[in-house]
Amino acid sequence: MDILPALMDGLWIAVQPHNLALAVIGVVVGLFVGALPGLGSVNGVAILLPFTFVINEATSDPAAPMIFLAAIYYGAMYGGAISSITLGIPGASTAVATTFDGRPMALKGNADRALVTAAIASFIGGTVATLFFTGFAPLLSSVALDFGNPEIFALMLLAFATFVGLGGDDIPKTMFSIFFGLLLATVGFDTISGEPRLIFLNEREQAAVLGMVGGDPEAVPFFDSVAWFSRGIQFLVLAIGVYGIGEMLWTINASRYKVTMAETKISFKRIMAGIVGMKDCWKGTTIGSLLGFFVGILPAAGATPGSLMSYGVAKMTSRNPRSYGEGNPDGVAAPEAANNSASTGAMLPMMTLGIPGSPTTAVLLAGMVIWGLEPGPRLFEDRPEFVWPLIGSFYVSNLVAVIVNLAFIPLFLAVLRMPFTILAPVIFVLSIVGTYAAYDNMNDVWLMVLFGFGAYFLRVLDYPLAPAVLAVVLGTTAEEKMRQSLLLSDGDFAIFYSPFFDRDGKGQEWWIAPITTWVAVILIALPIILWAMRRMRGGTAAEG
């Protein structure tokens, strides 16, 4: 079947009244689910998955349940930016990078522009990704298959290279922040060997925790706490603590923000000005749309790394990188375009290979299997009546999401008009409730509060927080892929930097990982060398 006629048929089915209504309902539900700290698209899709059986019976349309869940997915990607901008609390891990510049914009009275920028950039990123999805699905699925463990590690290394530029000119503090984040990422049980790390258990306690599925809670007096900590540092706990509690404490300390937060006004003219102002954010939006989709199609990558990497690349290529973190609209556009682009990209390996590209698509994959669908290379041929209406709904849901988001901006801005004496307790309560709702454990709540106070003191000491947060996000994946690659190469690091390393016994050359690795090494070394040269010049001048 030709792509264009099939897409037209799919769009026609997607705009049928019942499917259009499901798209609108799904987007609105997803918008508020994504805006609530601790929920996000994974929980929203999982919680509402049982409703799809009712939808299937009511509509007798094989694509209707998936259209509903995909709309929730899209809406949640948009919604994550709302609490990031208005409260400084990431609605989900995919919206952490949006907090870096979105919250400063809100504090300066430009929350309306930040929300407009997030909505339009999300729409552009989602549309670009859907176009790629439509036209290049078979080709892109084969590219994703070429990414083995060495390639994914090289990509993670490239992401770390962008971290070095996120901390400004103080390279030592930036490197400390990165290493501290990597240290936090190692807490828990080693995924390769199963050994406990940084949880300080004796042999009896280790045995009890390793057998905790059928074990006796009496075996360890503090069994619940140990079992909780053995899972490692949950990223959402860190993110809510750093950007919820930490931001609240910082804002209380920075009393100059109390006036500007209440000055945000909204009108049709200001919204139109924000839309027109998107022309100044073309670079961040372009980077986020392209890089986000590319990262999204990699199996098990997801939207969070895509948004964080896009933010880093946008800052590295900016003419004014110091403005990032201070309220640069491009710093909102890049991650928001990326997380929507990546969310669409993550659907590609799920549908063409049967490999979920993110936690949310893993839930969607389970739903497809429940409905008797078999994701894989034959899905496009065997079930076109399902595939093309779903792709058509991507376009429809994306359009519905941007309209709903822009229409609700006055409601979102009402939050900022509250006096901070009221808003601070709201942030505190939402942070606690969001953390507890995500993991159902008070230990995570206490850890979240601890991270909040720690983040505040690090900011007082002028340490950059973004590199540490990003290191926690990618640290586990990077370590796992590196060690699996070294197992494949018998400990030879040449698998990362040499295209002639024979990893398959066939003498085949592998270029993706070496090129990516060398680019990453250059990007890491360059700012360090420049910093050292500046220090040397400064020391020479002082001696003179």
XYZ file of C-alpha atoms in Angstrom:
544
model
C 0.000 0.000 0.000
C 1.321 3.460 -0.902
C 2.065 5.680 2.074
C 0.055 8.770 1.078
C -3.291 7.051 0.340
C -2.881 4.918 3.467
C -2.196 8.020 5.553
C -5.230 9.806 4.118
C -7.404 6.828 5.034
C -5.896 6.793 8.511
C -6.502 10.515 9.014
C -10.106 10.116 7.896
C -10.670 7.382 10.481
C -8.846 9.391 13.174
C -11.188 12.384 12.729
C -14.347 10.320 12.993
C -16.448 11.719 15.862
C -15.781 8.903 18.335
C -12.022 8.829 17.663
C -11.758 12.623 17.722
C -13.632 12.706 21.040
C -11.274 10.063 22.452
C -8.279 12.113 21.278
C -9.596 15.270 22.980
C -10.435 13.447 26.225
C -7.082 11.645 26.203
C -5.124 14.853 25.627
C -6.915 16.737 28.424
C -6.493 13.837 30.857
C -2.845 13.449 29.852
C -2.255 17.191 30.223
C -3.278 17.169 33.870
C -1.687 13.784 34.595
C 1.596 15.087 33.174
C 1.351 18.308 35.206
C 0.923 16.477 38.522
C 4.327 15.732 40.089
C 4.977 12.024 40.450
C 2.531 10.778 37.842
C 3.612 11.321 34.241
C 2.732 9.411 31.098
C 3.695 5.948 32.404
C 1.329 6.044 35.360
C -1.406 7.775 33.344
C -1.373 5.164 30.578
C -1.091 2.269 33.052
C -3.930 3.509 35.259
C -6.284 4.087 32.320
C -5.368 0.923 30.414
C -8.436 -1.007 31.754
C -10.752 1.654 30.270
C -9.649 0.618 26.795
C -11.686 -2.578 27.086
C -14.821 -0.477 27.543
C -13.779 1.700 24.588
C -13.184 -1.363 22.415
C -16.612 -2.777 23.189
C -18.351 0.577 22.700
C -16.732 1.479 19.371
C -15.835 -1.878 17.755
C -12.905 0.035 16.257
C -9.551 -1.780 16.618
C -7.627 1.504 16.618
C -9.820 3.385 19.119
C -8.228 2.082 22.359
C -4.728 2.824 21.095
C -5.777 6.283 19.892
C -7.020 7.029 23.418
C -3.800 5.863 25.079
C -1.594 7.613 22.501
C -3.514 10.846 23.165
C -2.842 10.484 26.898
C 0.828 9.954 26.051
C 0.912 13.126 23.943
C -0.986 15.161 26.515
C 1.322 14.058 29.327
C 4.373 15.120 27.307
C 2.844 18.601 27.003
C 1.665 18.658 30.615
C 5.049 17.925 32.161
C 6.184 21.446 31.305
C 3.332 23.112 33.206
C 4.466 22.396 36.760
C 8.116 22.732 35.679
C 7.489 26.321 34.613
C 4.880 27.489 37.114
C 6.124 25.700 40.251
C 9.639 24.561 39.420
C 8.589 20.939 40.048
C 9.068 18.587 37.070
C 5.796 16.841 36.331
C 7.859 13.921 35.038
C 11.493 13.102 34.350
C 11.002 14.149 30.714
C 10.359 17.740 31.868
C 13.390 18.170 34.119
C 15.392 20.074 31.487
C 12.432 22.420 30.954
C 12.830 23.541 34.561
C 16.341 24.876 33.912
C 15.077 27.912 31.968
C 11.299 27.681 32.273
C 11.260 28.411 35.986
C 13.610 31.440 35.718
C 11.349 32.821 32.974
C 8.351 32.490 35.300
C 10.212 34.185 38.131
C 10.962 37.116 35.827
C 7.298 37.540 34.899
C 7.524 35.708 31.551
C 5.666 32.538 32.458
C 3.172 33.135 29.642
C 5.941 33.168 27.050
C 7.539 30.089 28.597
C 4.245 28.181 28.398
C 3.604 29.335 24.820
C 7.162 28.385 23.825
C 6.753 24.951 25.428
C 3.427 24.357 23.652
C 4.571 25.450 20.186
C 7.944 23.689 20.435
C 6.163 20.522 21.558
C 3.816 20.775 18.584
C 6.684 21.273 16.125
C 8.728 18.444 17.655
C 5.778 16.067 17.617
C 4.843 16.985 14.035
C 8.403 16.591 12.721
C 8.713 13.221 14.437
C 5.373 12.042 13.071
C 6.430 13.016 9.546
C 9.632 11.010 9.976
C 7.626 8.151 11.450
C 5.246 8.164 8.493
C 7.829 8.281 5.743
C 10.811 6.373 7.075
C 9.525 3.769 9.531
C 11.168 0.704 7.895
C 14.481 2.517 7.304
C 14.639 4.022 10.785
C 13.814 0.704 12.425
C 16.818 -0.857 10.670
C 19.042 2.033 11.849
C 17.911 1.433 15.421
C 18.901 -2.226 15.091
C 22.469 -1.154 14.224
C 22.838 0.343 17.690
C 24.301 -2.306 19.936
C 25.747 -1.826 23.412
C 28.945 -0.032 22.219
C 26.944 2.430 20.120
C 24.533 3.243 22.937
C 27.429 3.747 25.372
C 29.146 6.053 22.870
C 25.914 8.031 22.624
C 25.754 8.260 26.425
C 29.389 9.446 26.433
C 28.419 12.133 23.940
C 25.661 13.177 26.334
C 28.230 13.458 29.142
C 30.298 15.658 26.836
C 27.407 18.114 26.746
C 27.301 18.048 30.572
C 30.695 19.730 30.774
C 29.213 22.813 29.121
C 26.183 22.936 31.407
C 28.015 24.239 34.461
C 29.385 27.475 33.025
C 33.047 28.374 33.227
C 33.830 26.619 36.517
C 34.966 23.278 35.099
C 36.126 21.734 38.438
C 32.728 22.328 40.049
C 31.018 20.964 36.950
C 33.159 17.817 36.993
C 32.480 17.377 40.722
C 28.755 17.662 40.023
C 28.967 15.032 37.275
C 30.955 12.588 39.423
C 28.594 13.088 42.353
C 25.656 12.259 40.089
C 27.439 9.147 38.806
C 28.087 8.101 42.397
C 24.372 8.357 43.195
C 23.608 6.299 40.088
C 25.636 3.361 41.465
C 23.585 2.975 44.659
C 21.748 -0.341 44.797
C 22.477 -3.749 43.336
C 24.871 -4.105 40.427
C 22.811 -5.077 37.364
C 25.650 -7.236 35.988
C 27.028 -9.067 39.028
C 24.171 -8.625 41.497
C 26.523 -7.289 44.165
C 25.181 -4.591 46.533
C 26.830 -1.195 46.229
C 26.794 1.663 48.744
C 24.003 0.148 50.835
C 26.401 -1.204 53.505
C 24.890 -4.599 54.368
C 26.511 -7.560 56.049
C 26.241 -11.060 54.518
C 23.112 -12.023 56.477
C 21.337 -8.817 55.486
C 22.407 -9.225 51.847
C 20.956 -12.731 51.761
C 17.685 -11.489 53.262
C 17.347 -8.674 50.735
C 18.284 -10.877 47.755
C 15.531 -13.281 48.795
C 13.034 -10.624 49.766
C 10.390 -11.755 47.255
C 9.682 -14.797 49.393
C 11.815 -13.819 52.367
C 11.018 -13.170 55.979
C 10.790 -9.493 56.937
C 11.968 -10.477 60.430
C 15.324 -11.527 58.946
C 16.423 -7.904 58.872
C 15.132 -5.500 61.545
C 15.105 -2.621 59.104
C 13.969 -4.807 56.210
C 11.663 -2.239 54.631
C 14.312 0.493 54.567
C 16.998 -1.824 53.212
C 14.699 -3.223 50.530
C 13.767 0.309 49.554
C 17.358 1.543 49.349
C 18.524 -1.523 47.427
C 16.455 -0.300 44.453
C 18.872 2.569 44.042
C 18.156 6.283 43.825
C 14.862 6.793 42.022
C 15.285 9.612 39.545
C 11.888 11.200 40.181
C 12.713 11.397 43.900
C 15.878 13.298 43.037
C 14.172 15.534 40.472
C 11.264 16.546 42.722
C 13.607 17.142 45.643
C 16.084 19.248 43.675
C 13.590 21.248 41.618
C 10.660 21.231 44.053
C 11.927 21.575 47.616
C 15.279 23.022 46.552
C 13.671 25.633 44.309
C 11.169 26.553 47.024
C 13.961 27.129 49.551
C 15.994 29.125 47.041
C 13.002 31.321 46.166
C 12.267 31.963 49.847
C 15.873 33.070 50.237
C 15.783 35.210 47.072
C 13.132 37.677 48.251
C 13.571 39.812 45.127
C 11.453 37.285 43.222
C 8.374 37.831 45.353
C 7.300 40.865 43.333
C 8.074 39.641 39.824
C 6.176 36.346 40.258
C 2.882 38.199 40.683
C 3.445 40.491 37.720
C 2.713 37.857 35.062
C -0.316 38.949 33.056
C -2.086 37.242 30.209
C -3.905 38.480 27.171
C -4.504 37.375 23.604
C -1.910 39.905 22.485
C 0.754 38.435 24.792
C -0.003 34.897 23.605
C 0.297 35.990 19.974
C 3.550 37.769 20.819
C 4.826 34.527 22.325
C 3.877 32.604 19.188
C 5.595 35.186 16.969
C 8.616 35.082 19.290
C 9.123 31.414 18.410
C 11.172 32.589 15.421
C 13.941 33.362 17.918
C 13.833 29.769 19.186
C 14.290 28.067 15.830
C 17.692 26.609 16.714
C 16.612 24.961 19.965
C 13.394 23.697 18.394
C 15.269 22.226 15.427
C 17.873 20.541 17.617
C 15.206 19.127 19.918
C 13.010 17.870 17.071
C 15.824 16.043 15.266
C 17.965 14.831 18.157
C 14.938 13.894 20.246
C 13.524 11.670 17.524
C 16.878 10.030 16.881
C 17.361 9.207 20.577
C 13.715 8.168 20.883
C 13.976 5.437 18.238
C 16.846 3.767 20.097
C 15.466 0.813 22.055
C 15.164 1.532 25.796
C 16.398 5.143 25.456
C 13.203 7.177 25.810
C 12.377 10.865 25.986
C 14.307 11.836 29.128
C 17.823 11.381 27.675
C 16.649 13.013 24.429
C 15.408 16.146 26.179
C 18.495 16.464 28.368
C 20.896 15.936 25.473
C 19.009 18.439 23.327
C 19.286 21.052 26.063
C 23.021 20.444 26.306
C 23.564 20.609 22.540
C 21.455 23.778 22.247
C 23.570 25.430 24.938
C 26.833 24.293 23.373
C 25.876 25.726 19.971
C 24.429 28.977 21.338
C 26.154 32.315 20.807
C 25.259 33.211 24.391
C 25.547 29.999 26.450
C 25.688 31.933 29.726
C 22.050 32.973 29.254
C 21.009 29.328 29.669
C 19.738 28.715 33.158
C 18.790 32.376 33.460
C 15.567 32.272 31.419
C 16.537 31.684 27.781
C 13.453 30.679 25.722
C 15.645 28.380 23.614
C 16.329 26.451 26.820
C 12.602 25.719 26.998
C 12.100 25.047 23.290
C 14.906 22.483 22.923
C 13.832 19.981 25.641
C 10.118 20.409 24.939
C 10.556 19.763 21.210
C 12.800 16.835 22.095
C 10.546 15.046 24.564
C 7.572 15.178 22.198
C 9.712 14.135 19.248
C 11.255 11.317 21.280
C 7.862 10.115 22.501
C 6.784 9.625 18.881
C 10.157 8.109 18.006
C 9.812 5.616 20.856
C 6.665 4.278 19.181
C 8.723 3.257 16.146
C 10.720 0.338 17.603
C 7.603 -0.736 19.501
C 5.507 -1.051 16.363
C 8.135 -2.201 13.850
C 10.337 -4.386 16.063
C 8.219 -5.172 19.102
C 10.840 -3.430 21.294
C 9.528 -0.659 23.578
C 11.515 2.551 23.229
C 10.469 3.922 26.634
C 8.656 2.827 29.817
C 5.373 4.249 28.503
C 5.628 2.391 25.204
C 6.259 -0.772 27.222
C 2.780 -0.303 28.714
C 1.370 0.433 25.251
C 3.038 -2.725 23.955
C 1.324 -4.730 26.678
C -2.008 -3.200 25.637
C -1.443 -4.152 21.995
C -0.702 -7.741 22.979
C -3.838 -7.842 25.133
C -5.900 -6.750 22.102
C -4.450 -9.553 19.974
C -2.018 -7.395 17.984
C 1.501 -8.617 17.246
C 4.004 -5.738 17.030
C 6.823 -6.405 14.620
C 7.918 -6.072 10.992
C 4.651 -7.590 9.708
C 2.338 -5.238 11.607
C 2.195 -2.640 8.808
C 1.316 -5.328 6.267
C -0.985 -7.501 8.324
C -2.950 -4.847 10.263
C -3.086 -1.627 8.201
C -6.582 -0.932 9.564
C -4.917 -0.449 12.958
C -1.589 1.122 12.032
C -2.644 3.991 9.776
C -5.517 5.307 11.926
C -3.071 5.295 14.834
C -0.511 7.285 12.825
C -3.293 9.622 11.717
C -4.210 10.116 15.376
C -0.652 11.289 16.054
C -1.275 14.291 13.803
C -4.741 14.900 15.269
C -3.654 14.512 18.915
C -0.694 16.805 18.363
C -2.949 19.542 16.970
C -5.541 19.056 19.716
C -2.810 19.177 22.378
C -1.365 22.520 21.271
C -4.848 24.097 21.051
C -5.849 22.819 24.508
C -2.518 23.847 25.993
C -2.725 27.413 24.669
C -6.366 27.696 25.767
C -5.500 26.648 29.337
C -2.576 29.064 29.792
C -4.700 31.565 31.833
C -5.570 28.713 34.212
C -1.919 27.718 34.582
C -0.851 31.315 35.213
C -3.406 31.664 37.979
C -1.042 29.547 40.055
C 1.628 32.244 39.839
C -0.735 34.937 41.054
C -0.978 33.284 44.452
C 1.151 34.936 47.160
C 4.313 32.938 47.753
C 3.283 32.472 51.384
C 0.512 30.270 49.974
C 2.424 28.891 47.003
C 5.378 27.599 49.053
C 3.249 25.247 51.193
C 1.446 24.108 48.003
C 4.790 23.243 46.394
C 5.878 21.425 49.534
C 2.672 19.381 49.747
C 2.667 18.575 46.014
C 6.271 17.434 46.243
C 5.480 15.090 49.130
C 2.250 13.771 47.624
C 3.823 13.366 44.187
C 6.780 11.411 45.557
C 4.608 9.175 47.712
C 2.128 8.594 44.879
C 4.939 7.533 42.543
C 6.572 4.961 44.849
C 4.203 4.392 47.816
C 7.076 4.631 50.312
C 7.784 7.227 52.980
C 11.518 6.535 52.762
C 11.459 8.066 49.289
C 9.686 11.117 50.711
C 12.408 11.636 53.338
C 15.105 11.165 50.710
C 13.352 13.688 48.453
C 13.375 16.268 51.261
C 17.063 15.531 51.901
C 17.865 16.079 48.236
C 15.965 19.359 48.367
C 18.063 20.727 51.237
C 21.230 19.393 49.608
C 20.370 21.116 46.327
C 19.760 24.383 48.135
C 23.173 24.337 49.830
C 24.897 23.371 46.575
C 23.298 26.403 44.911
C 24.451 28.603 47.769
C 27.985 27.305 47.153
C 27.529 27.970 43.415
C 27.736 24.346 42.283
C 25.752 23.577 39.087
C 22.911 21.129 39.688
C 22.074 20.216 36.090
C 25.177 18.044 35.454
C 24.514 15.992 38.613
C 20.874 15.422 37.700
C 21.775 14.460 34.142
C 24.487 12.066 35.376
C 21.945 10.270 37.551
C 19.626 9.928 34.541
C 22.172 8.358 32.216
C 24.685 6.915 34.667
C 22.988 3.541 35.097
C 22.444 3.037 31.374
C 25.971 4.158 30.508
C 27.551 1.800 33.033
C 25.417 -1.147 31.963
C 26.154 -0.648 28.251
C 29.877 -0.114 28.887
C 30.225 -3.281 30.931
C 28.181 -5.371 28.513
C 30.380 -4.082 25.693
C 33.544 -4.979 27.618
C 32.179 -8.464 28.272
C 31.729 -8.764 24.507
C 35.294 -7.587 23.845
C 36.982 -9.474 26.715
C 37.841 -6.173 28.379
C 39.288 -4.474 25.297
C 38.319 -0.772 25.177
C 39.101 -0.713 21.453
C 35.505 -1.780 20.873
C 34.568 1.851 21.555
C 37.204 3.732 19.565
C 38.414 1.435 16.772
C 36.251 0.716 13.707
C 38.410 -2.328 12.946
C 37.720 -4.152 16.197
C 36.301 -7.548 15.206
C 33.316 -7.886 17.528
C 31.327 -10.425 15.437
C 34.096 -12.710 14.180
C 33.379 -11.745 10.566
C 35.891 -8.944 10.190
C 33.117 -6.377 9.781
C 33.951 -2.704 10.368
C 31.888 -0.745 12.902
C 32.014 3.017 12.472
C 29.130 4.438 14.507
C 30.592 3.863 17.974
C 34.172 5.040 17.160
C 33.046 8.256 15.446
C 30.650 9.079 18.286
C 33.296 8.273 20.907
C 35.967 10.488 19.332
C 33.529 13.377 18.945
C 32.600 12.998 22.614
C 36.259 12.933 23.696
C 36.960 16.139 21.756
C 33.905 17.866 23.232
C 34.953 16.842 26.752
C 38.610 17.782 26.331
C 38.095 21.128 24.595
C 36.415 23.074 27.439
C 38.866 21.566 29.946
C 41.850 22.703 27.838
C 40.363 26.172 27.368
C 39.722 26.464 31.099
C 43.308 25.398 31.883
C 44.654 27.947 29.391
C 42.574 30.724 30.978
C 43.882 29.743 34.404
C 47.460 29.764 33.164
C 47.028 33.187 31.570
C 45.442 34.476 34.733
C 48.298 33.103 36.839
C 50.892 34.587 34.508
C 49.193 37.986 34.630
C 49.058 37.857 38.430
C 52.766 37.063 38.646
C 53.536 39.955 36.296
